[in-house]
Protein backbone atom coordinates (compact mmCIF):
# COMPACT_ATOMS: atom_id res chain seq x y z
CA MET A 1 1.09 12.98 9.29
CA PHE A 2 4.95 11.84 8.09
CA VAL A 3 5.09 8.97 5.44
CA ASN A 4 8.21 8.65 3.15
CA ASP A 5 9.26 6.01 0.18
CA LEU A 6 12.74 7.09 -0.68
CA GLU A 7 15.22 5.34 -3.12
CA TYR A 8 18.16 6.41 -4.80
CA ASP A 9 20.07 3.65 -6.75
CA LYS A 10 23.70 3.96 -8.53
CA SER A 11 23.57 1.87 -11.87
CA PHE A 12 27.17 0.09 -12.81
CA GLY A 13 26.44 -1.41 -16.35
CA ASN A 14 23.26 -3.83 -15.41
CA LEU A 15 24.36 -4.16 -11.92
CA GLU A 16 22.84 -1.47 -9.52
CA LEU A 17 23.69 -0.29 -5.68
CA VAL A 18 19.75 1.16 -4.37
CA THR A 19 18.68 2.04 -0.89
CA LEU A 20 15.90 2.97 0.30
CA PHE A 21 14.80 5.18 3.46
CA ASP A 22 10.86 4.70 4.35
CA ASN A 23 9.13 6.09 7.28
CA TYR A 24 5.63 5.51 8.85
CA THR A 25 4.58 8.53 11.54
CA ILE A 26 1.27 9.55 11.82
CA PRO A 27 1.28 11.32 15.47
CA GLY A 28 -2.36 12.15 17.42
CA GLY A 29 -2.89 7.89 18.10
CA GLN A 30 -4.34 5.58 15.59
CA THR A 31 -7.37 4.12 17.05
CA GLU A 32 -9.32 0.20 15.99
CA THR A 33 -12.89 0.48 15.06
CA LEU A 34 -15.55 -2.22 15.85
CA ASN A 35 -19.29 -2.06 14.70
CA ASN A 36 -18.86 1.53 12.59
CA GLN A 37 -17.33 2.74 16.26
CA GLU A 38 -14.13 4.45 17.08
CA ILE A 39 -12.59 2.79 20.33
CA LYS A 40 -10.90 5.25 22.18
CA ASP A 41 -9.30 2.84 24.64
CA SER A 42 -7.46 1.36 21.58
CA SER A 43 -5.24 5.10 20.75
CA VAL A 44 -1.71 4.67 20.20
CA ASP A 45 0.91 6.72 19.10
CA TRP A 46 3.20 4.23 17.39
CA GLY A 47 5.47 4.43 14.08
CA ASN A 48 8.94 3.08 12.65
CA LEU A 49 11.87 4.50 10.41
CA ILE A 50 13.97 2.09 8.15
CA ALA A 51 16.80 2.40 5.83
CA SER A 52 17.39 -0.96 3.18
CA ALA A 53 20.64 -1.08 0.77
CA GLY A 54 21.98 -3.69 -0.54
CA PRO A 55 22.76 -5.10 -4.72
CA GLY A 56 20.60 -5.33 -7.99
CA LEU A 57 19.70 -6.67 -11.38
CA ARG A 58 18.22 -4.12 -14.19
CA TYR A 59 17.69 -5.11 -17.51
CA LYS A 60 16.22 -2.71 -20.05
CA VAL A 61 12.66 -4.37 -21.88
CA ALA A 62 10.22 -3.24 -24.29
CA PRO A 63 8.81 -0.63 -25.58
CA PHE A 64 11.80 0.84 -24.03
CA GLN A 65 10.48 3.81 -21.93
CA VAL A 66 12.09 4.68 -19.36
CA ASP A 67 9.37 2.75 -16.79
CA ASN A 68 10.14 -0.10 -19.01
CA ASP A 69 13.10 -2.52 -17.21
CA LEU A 70 13.58 -5.97 -15.37
CA ARG A 71 14.19 -5.48 -11.99
CA PHE A 72 15.89 -7.88 -9.07
CA GLN A 73 17.25 -6.69 -5.46
CA PHE A 74 18.17 -8.37 -2.22
CA LEU A 75 18.51 -5.20 0.58
CA GLY A 76 19.42 -5.41 4.32
CA ARG A 77 17.42 -3.41 6.14
CA VAL A 78 17.92 -1.60 9.44
CA GLY A 79 15.34 0.71 11.75
CA TYR A 80 13.51 1.58 14.87
CA ALA A 81 10.27 1.04 15.73
CA TYR A 82 7.69 2.84 18.70
CA ALA A 83 4.86 2.37 20.31
CA LYS A 84 3.43 5.22 22.74
CA ARG A 85 0.32 5.67 24.80
CA THR A 86 -2.05 8.41 24.44
CA SER A 87 -3.92 10.53 26.26
CA GLU A 88 -7.05 8.09 25.42
CA THR A 89 -4.72 4.71 25.67
CA GLY A 90 -7.43 2.26 28.02
CA PRO A 91 -5.20 1.57 31.55
CA THR A 92 -5.38 -1.65 30.42
CA THR A 93 -3.83 -1.95 27.53
CA ILE A 94 -0.47 -3.11 27.33
CA LEU A 95 2.85 -1.95 24.72
CA PRO A 96 5.34 -3.40 23.45
CA PRO A 97 8.66 -1.88 24.26
CA ASP A 98 10.58 0.33 21.61
CA THR A 99 13.11 -1.65 19.45
CA MET A 100 15.52 -1.83 16.82
CA LEU A 101 14.58 -3.45 13.41
CA TYR A 102 17.19 -5.91 11.39
CA GLY A 103 15.84 -8.03 8.34
CA ALA A 104 16.36 -8.58 5.04
CA LYS A 105 14.22 -7.49 1.57
CA LEU A 106 13.80 -9.39 -1.81
CA ARG A 107 12.33 -8.12 -4.86
CA GLY A 108 11.33 -8.29 -7.95
CA ARG A 109 9.64 -6.13 -10.71
CA TYR A 110 8.66 -6.61 -14.58
CA ASP A 111 7.46 -3.49 -15.75
CA GLY A 112 6.70 -3.46 -20.07
CA MET A 113 3.20 -0.70 -20.07
CA ARG A 114 3.70 1.32 -22.51
CA ARG A 115 2.12 5.01 -20.67
CA ASN A 116 0.14 8.12 -22.40
CA LEU A 117 0.26 11.73 -21.86
CA LEU A 118 -1.07 11.15 -17.82
CA GLU A 119 1.23 8.51 -17.22
CA LEU A 120 -1.82 7.07 -17.11
CA PRO A 121 -1.14 2.23 -18.20
CA HIS A 122 -2.14 2.43 -22.01
CA SER A 123 -0.17 -0.91 -22.90
CA GLY A 124 1.11 -4.00 -21.76
CA PHE A 125 1.55 -6.23 -18.34
CA ALA A 126 4.03 -5.81 -15.30
CA ALA A 127 4.44 -7.76 -12.21
CA GLY A 128 6.36 -7.69 -8.84
CA PHE A 129 6.18 -9.64 -5.53
CA ASP A 130 8.46 -8.92 -2.78
CA ILE A 131 9.37 -10.77 0.59
CA ASP A 132 9.97 -9.19 3.83
CA TYR A 133 11.72 -10.14 6.85
CA LEU A 134 12.00 -7.97 10.19
CA TYR A 135 13.83 -9.10 13.58
CA ARG A 136 12.24 -7.45 16.86
CA GLU A 137 15.55 -7.10 18.90
CA LYS A 138 14.36 -5.99 22.19
CA TRP A 139 10.54 -7.05 22.59
CA ALA A 140 7.73 -8.73 25.52
CA ASP A 141 4.20 -10.05 25.44
CA PHE A 142 1.53 -6.89 25.03
CA GLY A 143 -2.35 -6.42 23.98
CA SER A 144 -4.32 -5.73 26.95
CA SER A 145 -3.92 -7.30 30.34
CA SER A 146 -4.91 -10.91 29.33
CA ILE A 147 -2.19 -10.47 26.41
CA ASN A 148 -2.86 -11.39 22.77
CA PHE A 149 0.07 -11.14 21.68
CA LYS A 150 2.45 -13.37 22.06
CA LYS A 151 6.71 -12.36 21.93
CA SER A 152 7.62 -15.93 21.30
CA ASP A 153 5.15 -15.38 18.23
CA THR A 154 5.22 -12.17 16.96
CA ARG A 155 8.93 -11.02 17.37
CA ASP A 156 10.25 -11.88 14.07
CA TYR A 157 7.78 -12.47 10.49
CA TYR A 158 7.67 -12.20 7.31
CA LEU A 159 5.79 -10.88 4.94
CA TYR A 160 4.74 -11.98 0.73
CA THR A 161 2.97 -9.91 -1.59
CA GLY A 162 2.77 -9.92 -5.46
CA TYR A 163 0.15 -7.44 -8.08
CA VAL A 164 0.18 -8.86 -11.96
CA MET A 165 -2.23 -5.75 -14.08
CA GLY A 166 -2.02 -6.10 -17.76
CA VAL A 167 -3.71 -3.20 -20.13
CA GLY A 168 -4.95 -3.23 -23.35
CA CYS A 169 -7.46 -2.44 -26.39
CA ILE A 170 -11.21 -3.48 -26.41
CA PRO A 171 -12.65 -5.39 -29.56
CA GLY A 172 -13.96 -3.76 -32.00
CA MET A 173 -13.73 -0.30 -29.79
CA SER A 174 -10.67 2.07 -31.73
CA GLU A 175 -7.47 2.24 -29.11
CA ARG A 176 -9.73 5.59 -27.55
CA ASN A 177 -10.79 3.00 -25.66
CA ARG A 178 -8.94 1.24 -22.63
CA VAL A 179 -9.37 -1.91 -20.56
CA LEU A 180 -7.34 -2.63 -17.52
CA VAL A 181 -7.32 -5.63 -14.63
CA SER A 182 -5.47 -5.43 -11.64
CA LEU A 183 -4.98 -7.91 -8.87
CA HIS A 184 -2.57 -7.62 -5.03
CA GLY A 185 -2.22 -9.80 -3.03
CA GLY A 186 -0.28 -10.49 0.33
CA SER A 187 -0.29 -13.07 3.33
CA MET A 188 1.52 -13.03 6.40
CA GLN A 189 1.63 -16.20 9.01
CA GLU A 190 -1.65 -15.50 11.66
CA LYS A 191 0.14 -16.40 14.19
CA SER A 192 3.09 -13.74 14.24
CA ALA A 193 0.60 -10.89 13.42
CA ASP A 194 -0.59 -7.35 15.60
CA ARG A 195 -1.23 -4.16 15.25
CA PHE A 196 2.39 -3.25 14.24
CA ASN A 197 3.72 -4.88 11.58
CA THR A 198 0.65 -5.75 8.96
CA PHE A 199 -0.20 -4.64 6.02
CA ARG A 200 -1.59 -1.40 4.86
CA ILE A 201 -4.09 -1.12 2.00
CA GLY A 202 -5.51 2.68 1.21
CA GLY A 203 -7.55 4.12 -1.50
CA GLY A 204 -5.88 6.48 -3.53
CA PRO A 205 -5.93 6.75 -8.01
CA LEU A 206 -5.39 2.60 -9.12
CA PRO A 207 -1.92 2.73 -9.15
CA GLY A 208 -0.37 3.73 -12.84
CA GLU A 209 3.60 4.27 -12.58
CA THR A 210 5.76 1.62 -12.55
CA ASP A 211 7.36 2.35 -8.38
CA ASP A 212 4.15 2.39 -7.20
CA LEU A 213 2.15 -0.81 -8.86
CA TYR A 214 2.69 -2.83 -5.79
CA ARG A 215 0.29 -0.75 -3.12
CA PRO A 216 -2.49 -2.06 -3.06
CA ALA A 217 -5.94 0.15 -3.49
CA TYR A 218 -9.08 -0.26 -2.20
CA PRO A 219 -11.45 3.48 -3.36
CA GLY A 220 -12.64 5.83 -0.56
CA THR A 221 -10.17 3.89 1.76
CA MET A 222 -8.36 6.74 3.90
CA PHE A 223 -4.67 6.68 3.90
CA ASN A 224 -3.03 3.28 4.63
CA ASN A 225 -5.89 2.94 7.00
CA VAL A 226 -6.69 -0.42 6.39
CA LEU A 227 -4.62 -3.13 8.24
CA ALA A 228 -5.08 -6.58 6.95
CA THR A 229 -3.28 -10.07 7.66
CA GLN A 230 -4.35 -11.05 4.41
CA TYR A 231 -5.89 -9.66 1.74
CA VAL A 232 -6.86 -10.34 -2.40
CA VAL A 233 -7.93 -6.96 -4.04
CA ALA A 234 -9.01 -7.54 -7.90
CA ALA A 235 -9.83 -4.77 -10.01
CA VAL A 236 -11.22 -3.85 -13.34
CA GLU A 237 -11.18 -0.48 -15.28
CA TYR A 238 -13.01 0.61 -18.56
CA ARG A 239 -11.21 4.28 -19.13
CA ARG A 240 -12.35 6.35 -22.08
CA GLU A 241 -10.42 9.13 -23.48
CA LEU A 242 -12.44 11.96 -24.15
CA ALA A 243 -10.03 14.51 -25.31
CA PHE A 244 -5.81 14.13 -25.62
CA PHE A 245 -5.13 15.59 -21.89
CA MET A 246 -8.16 13.95 -20.48
CA TYR A 247 -9.31 10.13 -20.02
CA ALA A 248 -12.57 8.89 -17.71
CA HIS A 249 -13.11 5.78 -16.00
CA LEU A 250 -14.99 3.35 -14.78
CA ARG A 251 -13.97 1.07 -12.04
CA GLU A 252 -15.32 -2.18 -10.22
CA THR A 253 -13.14 -3.01 -7.04
CA LEU A 254 -13.33 -5.85 -4.61
CA ILE A 255 -11.81 -6.91 -2.13
CA ARG A 256 -11.26 -10.29 0.88
CA ALA A 257 -9.33 -9.28 3.60
CA ASP A 258 -8.32 -10.91 7.13
CA ARG A 259 -8.43 -6.94 9.13
CA ALA A 260 -7.53 -5.82 12.25
CA THR A 261 -10.49 -4.21 14.26
CA VAL A 262 -11.18 -4.05 17.93
CA VAL A 263 -12.75 -8.40 19.16
CA GLY A 264 -13.13 -6.90 22.88
CA SER A 265 -13.00 -3.71 25.21
CA ASN A 266 -9.63 -2.97 23.53
CA GLN A 267 -8.41 -5.66 22.10
CA VAL A 268 -6.94 -5.94 19.21
CA GLY A 269 -7.41 -8.56 16.29
CA PHE A 270 -8.52 -10.27 12.45
CA LYS A 271 -11.45 -10.70 11.09
CA LYS A 272 -12.29 -11.76 7.62
CA GLN A 273 -14.80 -9.49 5.45
CA ASN A 274 -15.38 -9.10 1.91
CA GLY A 275 -16.14 -6.17 0.20
CA GLY A 276 -16.63 -4.66 -2.88
CA ALA A 277 -16.48 -0.87 -4.40
CA THR A 278 -17.66 0.86 -7.62
CA THR A 279 -15.68 4.05 -8.96
CA LEU A 280 -17.09 7.04 -11.08
CA GLY A 281 -13.41 9.16 -11.69
CA LEU A 282 -12.03 11.21 -13.96
CA ASP A 283 -8.14 12.02 -14.97
CA SER A 284 -6.87 15.15 -16.99
CA GLY A 285 -4.26 17.05 -17.37
CA PHE A 286 -4.47 21.27 -15.73
CA PHE A 287 -2.18 24.03 -15.42
CA TRP A 288 1.53 24.82 -14.07
CA ASP A 289 2.21 20.95 -15.72
CA SER A 290 0.40 20.24 -13.26
CA SER A 291 -2.42 17.06 -13.41
CA ILE A 292 -6.00 16.80 -10.99
CA TYR A 293 -8.01 13.46 -10.21
CA LEU A 294 -11.21 13.42 -9.26
CA ASP A 295 -13.14 10.42 -8.00
CA TYR A 296 -16.79 9.51 -6.89
CA SER A 297 -16.97 6.02 -5.22
CA TRP A 298 -19.60 3.27 -3.98
CA ASP A 299 -18.35 0.69 -0.81
CA SER A 300 -20.50 -2.12 -0.20
CA GLY A 301 -20.07 -1.90 3.57
CA PHE A 302 -16.24 -3.09 3.52
CA ILE A 303 -14.43 0.31 4.79
CA ARG A 304 -17.90 0.94 7.45
CA ASN A 305 -17.64 -2.53 9.28
CA GLY A 306 -20.93 -3.76 7.21
CA LYS A 307 -22.56 0.17 6.81
CA ASP A 308 -22.62 1.17 2.85
CA GLY A 309 -21.75 4.36 1.60
CA SER A 310 -19.65 6.97 -1.00
CA GLY A 311 -17.39 9.76 -0.34
CA ILE A 312 -15.15 11.49 -3.04
CA ILE A 313 -11.77 12.12 -3.50
CA LEU A 314 -9.87 15.18 -5.36
CA THR A 315 -5.70 15.26 -5.72
CA TRP A 316 -3.69 17.37 -7.56
CA ASN A 317 -0.36 16.50 -8.43
CA LYS A 318 2.26 18.56 -9.73
CA ALA A 319 5.98 17.88 -11.53
CA PHE A 320 9.10 20.15 -10.34
């Protein structure tokens, strides 16, 4: 798996030059599911690489820590997308051509949150939005043998996303107790959606670092394995400081999404689903200037197409 988001900014006072590079490449084929069963015929090896650059404005805001700023950026984008057959791809599956990508991105970020020793949000408010437009230079009808994705509908598309997050104290309780509320949402025109351009929802820790706040997270999900055309993810978390380097949390997450699924033998479509997850976890400092994240989550059935289940995640983060 090779998935990267790299950003380099050069400041000239409040004006800045912004450069971004994002890469999504998962070799070996990606498949969709139907009734909790992986459909081998839907396997496709696909990915993209996109570079972006443009001007931005950045202003420091209270409480004036390193991550606290207000940013507006407008970026031009150019990239490349590919889709390849695998040994399991169905014989009636028609893939789109490899193509250059051209587009633009407008994004805004506000981060007024104070963070603790482990960079977890401790108090304050944050919000942001992204508007993406992409055009595929070479394109064609594709999908199953009956063609369920039309060139005229999917050649170019817009993606709209936004988030808001707040964290603060609990009345009548000490500062060792915090409550965090977050809301993430995304939308795109349904007829312009296909399995290669939709939103990707993954799991992992609830986003807390400023450049990660935009990411929608649903507990128990593997990396970027939920593809959706519309989504709303809401989370409420209670966190308790056990020691100056250790924090326990209890989180409830709700999701509503139009997610990719297989609607025929190997025809990919989108179906509305709701779900909820309960998470119990621990953030802790660790040896060698590192930290660990451990959580157990139970999902009501969103991940497994109606079948409830649970999972455990352990991550280790090291600063270099």
